Amino acid sequence: MKESPGVVDLLAVLAYAELSAYARMTEDATTLAPSLADRAALSELAVAEYAHFRLLRDRLAELGADPGEAMAPFVAALDAWHAQTRPADWLQALVKTYVGDGIALDFYREAARHLEPSIGKLVDEVLVDEARSRFAVERVRAGIEADPTAGGRLALWARRLVGEALSQGQQVAAARPELAMLLVESATAGGETSDISRLFATLTEAHNKRMAALGI
Amino acid sequence: MKESPGVVDLLAVLAYAELSAYARMTEDATTLAPSLADRAALSELAVAEYAHFRLLRDRLAELGADPGEAMAPFVAALDAWHAQTRPADWLQALVKTYVGDGIALDFYREAARHLEPSIGKLVDEVLVDEARSRFAVERVRAGIEADPTAGGRLALWARRLVGEALSQGQQVAAARPELAMLLVESATAGGETSDISRLFATLTEAHNKRMAALGI
């Protein structure tokens, strides 16, 4: 399987996504956590994102790319995503970590599905989110139990996150056609062009599962 | 050597210093770094501070202390220190990392000098700052070479950092006499009460060395 021209783009957008997630989760932990223990717990997840960034950056360098140059085209869109979705409180921060990043990660995972195996393995490795999911789900469910009116507000918030993610994603896809092609190739790998609808069904299903896990 | 009552205080203030340094360096890296490579380099140092926090928190728990409760008395003073010393640009951020944290670390190191060896070893371990120092010194020297007028401004900034550090340190010492006693015990361990002046001479000398290394 030859290396797709979109590979550097995929690793670069993912690297910058991890670097900016690390910074944003650190800020949310510092400014919104209700206790020092919660602050440490979210910081722990943030630091894990940084470790993922490090793996991706090193792989970009191995592929002969300059990591800074490779990431540069994605900075504006990802920074805009974070600026548009600043959580107002701790539960919003947790929902953002779980739902917002979740749908982004689904896209990356799909794009990597038909790449050279060592790239696919690396992408899978950095997308592991068990610890993050468990932490967010536990805390959000407890938060809604303590204040049932929070559920409706968080459901609206999650919808907004998805809308913003799709909006930024479209801009990235329009600006980086080779990256967009990875998704299309993945969706049509079975030979059926209608598999684009399968892709969207997969993403929607994963999103609905996350919402159900949160109880919203 | 029996365990001093100030030990939990020392580990706790140091733990919160590391946790808040991690958050602040992450923010400075994200908002002030002139390139993605610099941003990653400072983030790398921030993540190392978080790893130190983790060691200290775990040791607090081993000593039977609740880490959150143990850190709580120091949150206001350290947060005030960061609020009073927000760097306005990248070089100020680097000087803060090197000079401001440097003088704080000297105090912690002195306080730990006569503690039970395993505590002293842990404190030494988390206070290692070679990578941070090298990075800050290189970048600041290069910055002053590129713009010689920056030297004078950074010298004023460094003086302000030391003033704020001493001011917050005095408040902590007044509020936590057992912690302050560790410093006094350390200074007078030779039996000569005048060793308090030796302590200040040591701290001043270390500070002057850092200023000279920066070329300011």
Coordinates of C-alpha atoms in Angstrom, one line a residue:
Chain A
M1 CA 0.0 0.0 0.0
K2 CA 1.8 3.2 -1.1
E3 CA 1.9 6.2 1.1
S4 CA -1.0 8.5 0.4
P5 CA -0.2 12.2 -0.1
G6 CA -2.6 13.0 2.6
V7 CA -0.6 11.2 5.3
V8 CA 1.5 14.1 6.4
D9 CA -1.7 16.2 6.5
L10 CA -3.4 13.7 8.6
L11 CA -0.6 13.3 11.1
A12 CA -0.1 17.1 11.2
V13 CA -3.8 17.9 11.9
L14 CA -3.9 15.3 14.5
A15 CA -0.6 16.5 16.1
Y16 CA -2.0 20.0 16.3
A17 CA -5.3 18.7 17.6
E18 CA -3.4 17.0 20.4
L19 CA -1.2 20.0 21.2
S20 CA -4.2 22.3 21.4
A21 CA -6.3 19.8 23.3
Y22 CA -3.5 19.6 25.9
A23 CA -3.4 23.4 26.2
R24 CA -7.2 23.8 26.4
M25 CA -7.7 20.9 28.9
T26 CA -4.9 22.3 31.1
E27 CA -6.7 25.7 31.1
D28 CA -10.1 24.2 31.8
A29 CA -8.6 22.1 34.6
T30 CA -7.0 25.2 36.1
T31 CA -9.9 27.5 35.8
L32 CA -13.0 25.3 36.1
A33 CA -12.2 22.3 38.3
P34 CA -14.3 22.3 41.5
S35 CA -11.4 20.7 43.6
L36 CA -7.7 20.2 43.4
A37 CA -8.3 16.5 42.9
D38 CA -10.5 17.1 39.9
R39 CA -8.0 19.6 38.6
A40 CA -5.2 17.0 38.9
A41 CA -7.4 14.4 37.2
L42 CA -8.2 16.5 34.1
S43 CA -4.5 17.7 34.0
E44 CA -3.5 14.1 33.9
L45 CA -5.6 13.6 30.8
A46 CA -4.2 16.8 29.3
V47 CA -0.6 15.6 29.8
A48 CA -1.5 12.3 28.1
E49 CA -2.6 14.4 25.0
Y50 CA 0.8 16.0 25.1
A51 CA 2.5 12.6 25.0
H52 CA 0.4 11.8 21.9
F53 CA 1.4 15.1 20.3
R54 CA 5.1 14.1 20.9
L55 CA 4.6 10.7 19.1
L56 CA 2.9 12.4 16.1
R57 CA 5.5 15.1 15.8
D58 CA 8.4 12.6 15.9
R59 CA 6.7 10.5 13.2
L60 CA 6.3 13.6 11.0
A61 CA 10.0 14.3 11.4
E62 CA 10.8 10.7 10.5
L63 CA 8.7 11.1 7.3
G64 CA 11.0 14.1 6.4
A65 CA 8.4 16.7 7.2
D66 CA 9.0 19.8 9.3
P67 CA 6.4 19.4 12.1
G68 CA 5.9 23.1 12.5
E69 CA 5.3 23.7 8.8
A70 CA 3.1 20.7 8.5
M71 CA 0.9 21.8 11.4
A72 CA 0.7 25.4 10.3
P73 CA -2.3 25.0 7.9
F74 CA -4.5 23.6 10.7
V75 CA -3.8 26.1 13.4
A76 CA -6.4 28.6 12.5
A77 CA -9.3 26.1 12.2
L78 CA -8.5 24.3 15.4
D79 CA -7.9 27.5 17.4
A80 CA -11.2 28.8 16.0
W81 CA -12.9 25.6 17.2
H82 CA -11.6 26.2 20.7
A83 CA -12.4 29.9 20.7
Q84 CA -16.0 29.1 19.6
T85 CA -16.4 26.4 22.3
R86 CA -15.0 27.8 25.5
P87 CA -16.8 25.9 28.3
A88 CA -18.5 28.1 30.8
D89 CA -18.3 25.6 33.7
W90 CA -16.8 22.3 34.7
L91 CA -19.5 20.0 33.3
Q92 CA -19.4 21.8 29.9
A93 CA -15.6 21.3 29.9
L94 CA -16.1 17.5 30.5
V95 CA -18.8 17.2 27.8
K96 CA -16.5 19.1 25.4
T97 CA -13.6 16.7 26.1
Y98 CA -15.8 13.7 25.6
V99 CA -18.3 14.6 22.9
G100 CA -16.5 17.3 20.9
D101 CA -13.1 15.6 20.8
G102 CA -14.9 12.2 20.3
I103 CA -16.5 13.2 17.0
A104 CA -13.2 14.7 15.8
L105 CA -11.4 11.5 16.7
D106 CA -13.9 9.4 14.8
F107 CA -13.1 11.4 11.7
Y108 CA -9.3 10.9 12.1
R109 CA -9.8 7.2 12.7
E110 CA -11.9 6.8 9.5
A111 CA -9.3 8.8 7.5
A112 CA -6.5 6.4 8.8
R113 CA -8.4 3.2 8.1
H114 CA -6.7 2.4 4.8
L115 CA -3.3 3.8 5.4
E116 CA 0.0 1.9 5.7
P117 CA -0.3 -0.3 8.8
S118 CA 2.3 1.5 10.9
I119 CA 0.6 4.8 10.4
G120 CA -2.8 3.3 11.2
K121 CA -1.3 1.8 14.4
L122 CA 0.1 5.1 15.5
V123 CA -3.2 6.9 14.9
D124 CA -5.1 4.2 16.8
E125 CA -2.6 4.5 19.7
V126 CA -3.0 8.3 20.0
L127 CA -6.8 8.0 19.7
V128 CA -7.2 5.7 22.7
D129 CA -9.5 7.6 25.0
E130 CA -10.7 5.1 27.6
A131 CA -9.4 7.0 30.6
R132 CA -10.8 10.3 29.3
S133 CA -14.2 8.8 28.5
R134 CA -14.5 7.1 31.9
F135 CA -13.6 10.2 33.8
A136 CA -15.9 12.5 31.8
V137 CA -18.9 10.1 31.9
E138 CA -18.6 9.5 35.6
R139 CA -18.4 13.1 36.5
V140 CA -21.1 14.3 34.1
R141 CA -23.6 11.6 35.2
A142 CA -22.9 12.6 38.8
G143 CA -23.4 16.2 38.0
I144 CA -26.8 15.6 36.3
E145 CA -27.9 13.4 39.2
A146 CA -27.1 16.3 41.6
D147 CA -28.8 18.9 39.4
P148 CA -31.3 17.3 36.9
T149 CA -31.9 20.6 35.1
A150 CA -28.2 20.4 34.0
G151 CA -29.1 17.6 31.5
G152 CA -31.1 19.8 29.1
R153 CA -28.5 22.5 29.1
L154 CA -25.7 20.0 28.4
A155 CA -27.6 18.4 25.6
L156 CA -27.8 21.9 23.9
W157 CA -24.1 22.4 24.5
A158 CA -23.3 19.0 23.0
R159 CA -25.3 19.9 19.9
R160 CA -23.5 23.2 19.5
L161 CA -20.1 21.4 19.8
V162 CA -21.0 19.0 17.0
G163 CA -22.2 21.9 14.8
E164 CA -19.0 23.8 15.4
A165 CA -16.9 20.7 14.8
L166 CA -18.6 20.0 11.5
S167 CA -18.2 23.7 10.4
Q168 CA -14.5 23.8 11.1
G169 CA -14.1 20.3 9.6
Q170 CA -15.6 21.5 6.3
Q171 CA -13.2 24.4 6.1
V172 CA -10.3 22.1 6.7
A173 CA -11.5 19.7 4.1
A174 CA -12.0 22.5 1.6
A175 CA -8.5 23.8 2.2
R176 CA -6.8 20.4 2.2
P177 CA -8.3 18.2 -0.5
E178 CA -5.7 15.5 0.0
L179 CA -6.8 15.1 3.5
A180 CA -10.4 15.1 2.5
M181 CA -9.6 12.4 -0.1
L182 CA -8.5 10.0 2.7
L183 CA -12.0 10.1 4.1
V184 CA -13.6 9.6 0.8
E185 CA -11.2 6.7 -0.1
S186 CA -12.0 5.2 3.3
A187 CA -15.7 5.5 2.7
T188 CA -15.6 4.1 -0.8
A189 CA -13.0 1.4 -0.2
G190 CA -15.6 -1.3 -0.6
G191 CA -16.2 -0.1 -4.2
E192 CA -19.6 1.3 -3.4
T193 CA -19.6 5.1 -3.8
S194 CA -22.7 5.2 -1.6
D195 CA -20.4 4.3 1.3
I196 CA -20.2 8.0 2.1
S197 CA -23.5 7.6 3.7
R198 CA -22.2 4.6 5.7
L199 CA -19.4 6.9 7.0
F200 CA -21.9 9.4 8.2
A201 CA -24.1 6.7 9.7
T202 CA -21.0 5.4 11.6
L203 CA -20.1 8.9 13.0
T204 CA -23.7 9.6 14.0
E205 CA -24.0 6.3 15.7
A206 CA -20.8 6.8 17.7
H207 CA -22.0 10.3 18.7
N208 CA -25.4 9.0 19.8
K209 CA -23.6 6.3 21.9
R210 CA -21.6 9.0 23.7
M211 CA -24.7 11.1 24.4
A212 CA -26.4 8.0 25.8
A213 CA -23.4 7.2 28.0
L214 CA -23.6 10.7 29.4
G215 CA -27.3 10.3 30.0
I216 CA -28.2 13.4 28.0
Chain B
M1 CA 16.3 11.9 62.1
K2 CA 12.6 12.2 63.0
E3 CA 10.1 13.6 60.7
S4 CA 9.6 17.3 61.1
P5 CA 6.1 18.6 61.4
G6 CA 6.8 20.9 58.5
V7 CA 7.4 18.0 56.0
V8 CA 3.8 17.7 54.8
D9 CA 3.7 21.5 54.4
L10 CA 6.9 21.5 52.4
L11 CA 5.8 18.7 50.1
A12 CA 2.4 20.3 49.7
V13 CA 3.6 23.8 48.8
L14 CA 6.1 22.3 46.4
A15 CA 3.3 20.1 44.9
Y16 CA 1.1 23.1 44.3
A17 CA 4.0 25.1 43.0
E18 CA 4.6 22.3 40.4
L19 CA 0.9 22.0 39.5
S20 CA 0.6 25.8 39.0
A21 CA 3.9 26.1 37.2
Y22 CA 2.7 23.4 34.8
A23 CA -0.5 25.3 34.1
R24 CA 1.2 28.7 33.8
M25 CA 4.0 27.4 31.5
T26 CA 1.4 25.7 29.3
E27 CA -0.5 29.0 29.0
D28 CA 2.6 31.0 28.3
A29 CA 3.7 28.4 25.7
T30 CA 0.3 28.6 24.0
T31 CA -0.2 32.3 24.0
L32 CA 3.4 33.7 23.7
A33 CA 5.6 31.3 21.9
P34 CA 6.9 32.8 18.6
S35 CA 6.7 29.4 16.7
L36 CA 5.1 26.0 17.1
A37 CA 8.6 24.5 17.8
D38 CA 9.1 26.9 20.7
R39 CA 5.6 26.3 21.9
A40 CA 6.3 22.5 22.0
A41 CA 9.7 23.1 23.7
L42 CA 8.1 25.1 26.6
S43 CA 5.1 22.7 26.8
E44 CA 7.6 19.8 27.2
L45 CA 9.0 21.6 30.2
A46 CA 5.5 22.2 31.5
V47 CA 4.7 18.5 31.3
A48 CA 7.8 17.7 33.2
E49 CA 6.6 19.9 36.0
Y50 CA 3.3 18.0 36.0
A51 CA 5.3 14.7 36.4
H52 CA 7.0 16.3 39.5
F53 CA 3.6 17.3 40.9
R54 CA 2.5 13.6 40.5
L55 CA 5.5 12.3 42.5
L56 CA 4.9 14.8 45.3
R57 CA 1.2 14.2 45.5
D58 CA 1.8 10.5 45.7
R59 CA 4.3 10.9 48.5
L60 CA 1.8 13.1 50.4
A61 CA -0.7 10.3 50.1
E62 CA 1.9 7.8 51.3
L63 CA 2.5 10.0 54.4
G64 CA -1.2 9.7 55.1
A65 CA -2.1 13.3 54.1
D66 CA -4.9 14.2 51.8
P67 CA -3.1 16.0 48.9
G68 CA -5.9 18.4 48.2
E69 CA -6.2 19.5 51.8
A70 CA -2.5 19.7 52.3
M71 CA -2.1 22.0 49.2
A72 CA -5.1 24.2 50.0
P73 CA -3.3 26.6 52.3
F74 CA -0.8 27.5 49.6
V75 CA -3.2 28.0 46.7
A76 CA -3.9 31.7 47.3
A77 CA -0.3 32.8 47.7
L78 CA 1.0 30.9 44.6
D79 CA -2.0 32.0 42.5
A80 CA -1.3 35.6 43.6
W81 CA 2.3 35.2 42.6
H82 CA 1.3 34.1 39.1
A83 CA -1.4 36.8 38.8
Q84 CA 1.1 39.5 39.8
T85 CA 3.8 38.2 37.3
R86 CA 2.0 37.6 34.1
P87 CA 4.6 37.8 31.4
A88 CA 3.8 40.3 28.6
D89 CA 5.9 38.5 26.0
W90 CA 7.9 35.4 25.2
L91 CA 11.2 36.6 26.7
Q92 CA 9.5 37.7 30.0
A93 CA 8.0 34.2 30.1
L94 CA 11.4 32.6 29.8
V95 CA 13.0 34.9 32.4
K96 CA 10.1 34.1 34.8
T97 CA 10.6 30.4 34.3
Y98 CA 14.3 30.6 35.0
V99 CA 14.7 33.5 37.5
G100 CA 11.4 33.5 39.3
D101 CA 11.1 29.7 39.7
G102 CA 14.8 29.5 40.4
I103 CA 14.7 31.6 43.5
A104 CA 11.6 29.7 44.8
L105 CA 13.4 26.4 44.2
D106 CA 16.4 27.6 46.1
F107 CA 14.2 28.1 49.1
Y108 CA 12.6 24.7 48.9
R109 CA 16.0 23.1 48.5
E110 CA 17.2 24.8 51.7
A111 CA 14.2 23.9 53.6
A112 CA 14.7 20.2 52.7
R113 CA 18.4 20.1 53.5
H114 CA 18.1 18.5 56.9
L115 CA 15.1 16.3 56.4
E116 CA 14.9 12.6 56.4
P117 CA 17.0 11.4 53.4
S118 CA 14.2 9.9 51.3
I119 CA 12.3 13.2 51.5
G120 CA 15.5 15.2 50.6
K121 CA 16.1 12.9 47.7
L122 CA 12.5 13.4 46.4
V123 CA 12.8 17.2 46.7
D124 CA 16.2 17.2 44.9
E125 CA 14.6 15.1 42.1
V126 CA 11.7 17.4 41.4
L127 CA 13.9 20.4 41.6
V128 CA 16.3 19.4 38.8
D129 CA 16.0 22.1 36.3
E130 CA 18.8 21.6 33.8
A131 CA 16.7 21.3 30.7
R132 CA 14.6 24.3 31.7
S133 CA 17.6 26.4 32.5
R134 CA 19.4 25.5 29.3
F135 CA 16.3 26.3 27.2
A136 CA 15.6 29.6 28.9
V137 CA 19.2 30.8 28.9
E138 CA 19.8 30.0 25.2
R139 CA 16.6 31.8 24.1
V140 CA 16.9 34.8 26.3
R141 CA 20.6 35.4 25.3
A142 CA 19.6 35.1 21.6
G143 CA 16.7 37.5 22.2
I144 CA 19.0 40.1 23.7
E145 CA 21.5 39.6 20.9
A146 CA 18.8 40.3 18.4
D147 CA 17.5 43.4 20.3
P148 CA 20.1 44.8 22.8
T149 CA 17.5 47.1 24.4
A150 CA 15.6 44.1 25.7
G151 CA 18.4 43.5 28.3
G152 CA 17.5 46.5 30.4
R153 CA 13.8 45.7 30.3
L154 CA 14.3 42.1 31.3
A155 CA 16.6 43.1 34.2
L156 CA 13.8 45.3 35.6
W157 CA 11.4 42.4 35.1
A158 CA 13.7 40.0 36.9
R159 CA 13.9 42.4 39.8
R160 CA 10.2 42.6 40.0
L161 CA 9.9 38.8 40.0
V162 CA 12.3 38.5 43.0
G163 CA 10.4 41.2 44.9
E164 CA 7.0 39.4 44.3
A165 CA 8.5 36.0 45.2
L166 CA 9.8 37.4 48.5
S167 CA 6.6 39.1 49.2
Q168 CA 4.5 36.0 48.7
G169 CA 7.1 33.9 50.5
Q170 CA 6.9 36.0 53.6
Q171 CA 3.1 35.6 53.7
V172 CA 3.4 31.9 53.4
A173 CA 6.0 31.8 56.1
A174 CA 3.9 33.9 58.4
A175 CA 0.9 31.7 57.9
R176 CA 2.8 28.4 58.2
P177 CA 5.3 28.7 61.0
E178 CA 6.3 25.0 60.8
L179 CA 7.4 25.4 57.2
A180 CA 9.3 28.6 58.1
M181 CA 11.0 26.6 60.9
L182 CA 12.5 24.2 58.4
L183 CA 14.3 27.1 56.8
V184 CA 15.5 28.4 60.1
E185 CA 16.6 24.9 61.3
S186 CA 18.4 24.5 58.0
A187 CA 20.2 27.8 58.4
T188 CA 21.2 27.2 62.0
A189 CA 22.0 23.6 61.7
G190 CA 25.7 24.4 62.2
G191 CA 24.9 25.7 65.6
E192 CA 25.6 29.3 64.6
T193 CA 22.5 31.4 64.7
S194 CA 24.1 33.9 62.4
D195 CA 23.7 31.3 59.6
I196 CA 20.4 33.0 58.6
S197 CA 22.7 35.5 56.9
R198 CA 24.5 32.6 55.2
L199 CA 21.2 31.4 53.9
F200 CA 20.4 34.8 52.4
A201 CA 24.0 35.0 51.0
T202 CA 23.5 31.6 49.3
L203 CA 20.2 32.6 47.8
T204 CA 21.5 36.0 46.6
E205 CA 24.6 34.3 45.0
A206 CA 22.4 31.8 43.2
H207 CA 20.2 34.6 41.9
N208 CA 23.2 36.6 40.7
K209 CA 24.6 33.6 38.9
R210 CA 21.3 33.2 37.0
M211 CA 21.2 36.8 36.0
A212 CA 24.8 36.6 34.8
A213 CA 23.9 33.4 32.8
L214 CA 21.1 35.4 31.1
G215 CA 23.5 38.2 30.4
I216 CA 21.3 40.8 32.1

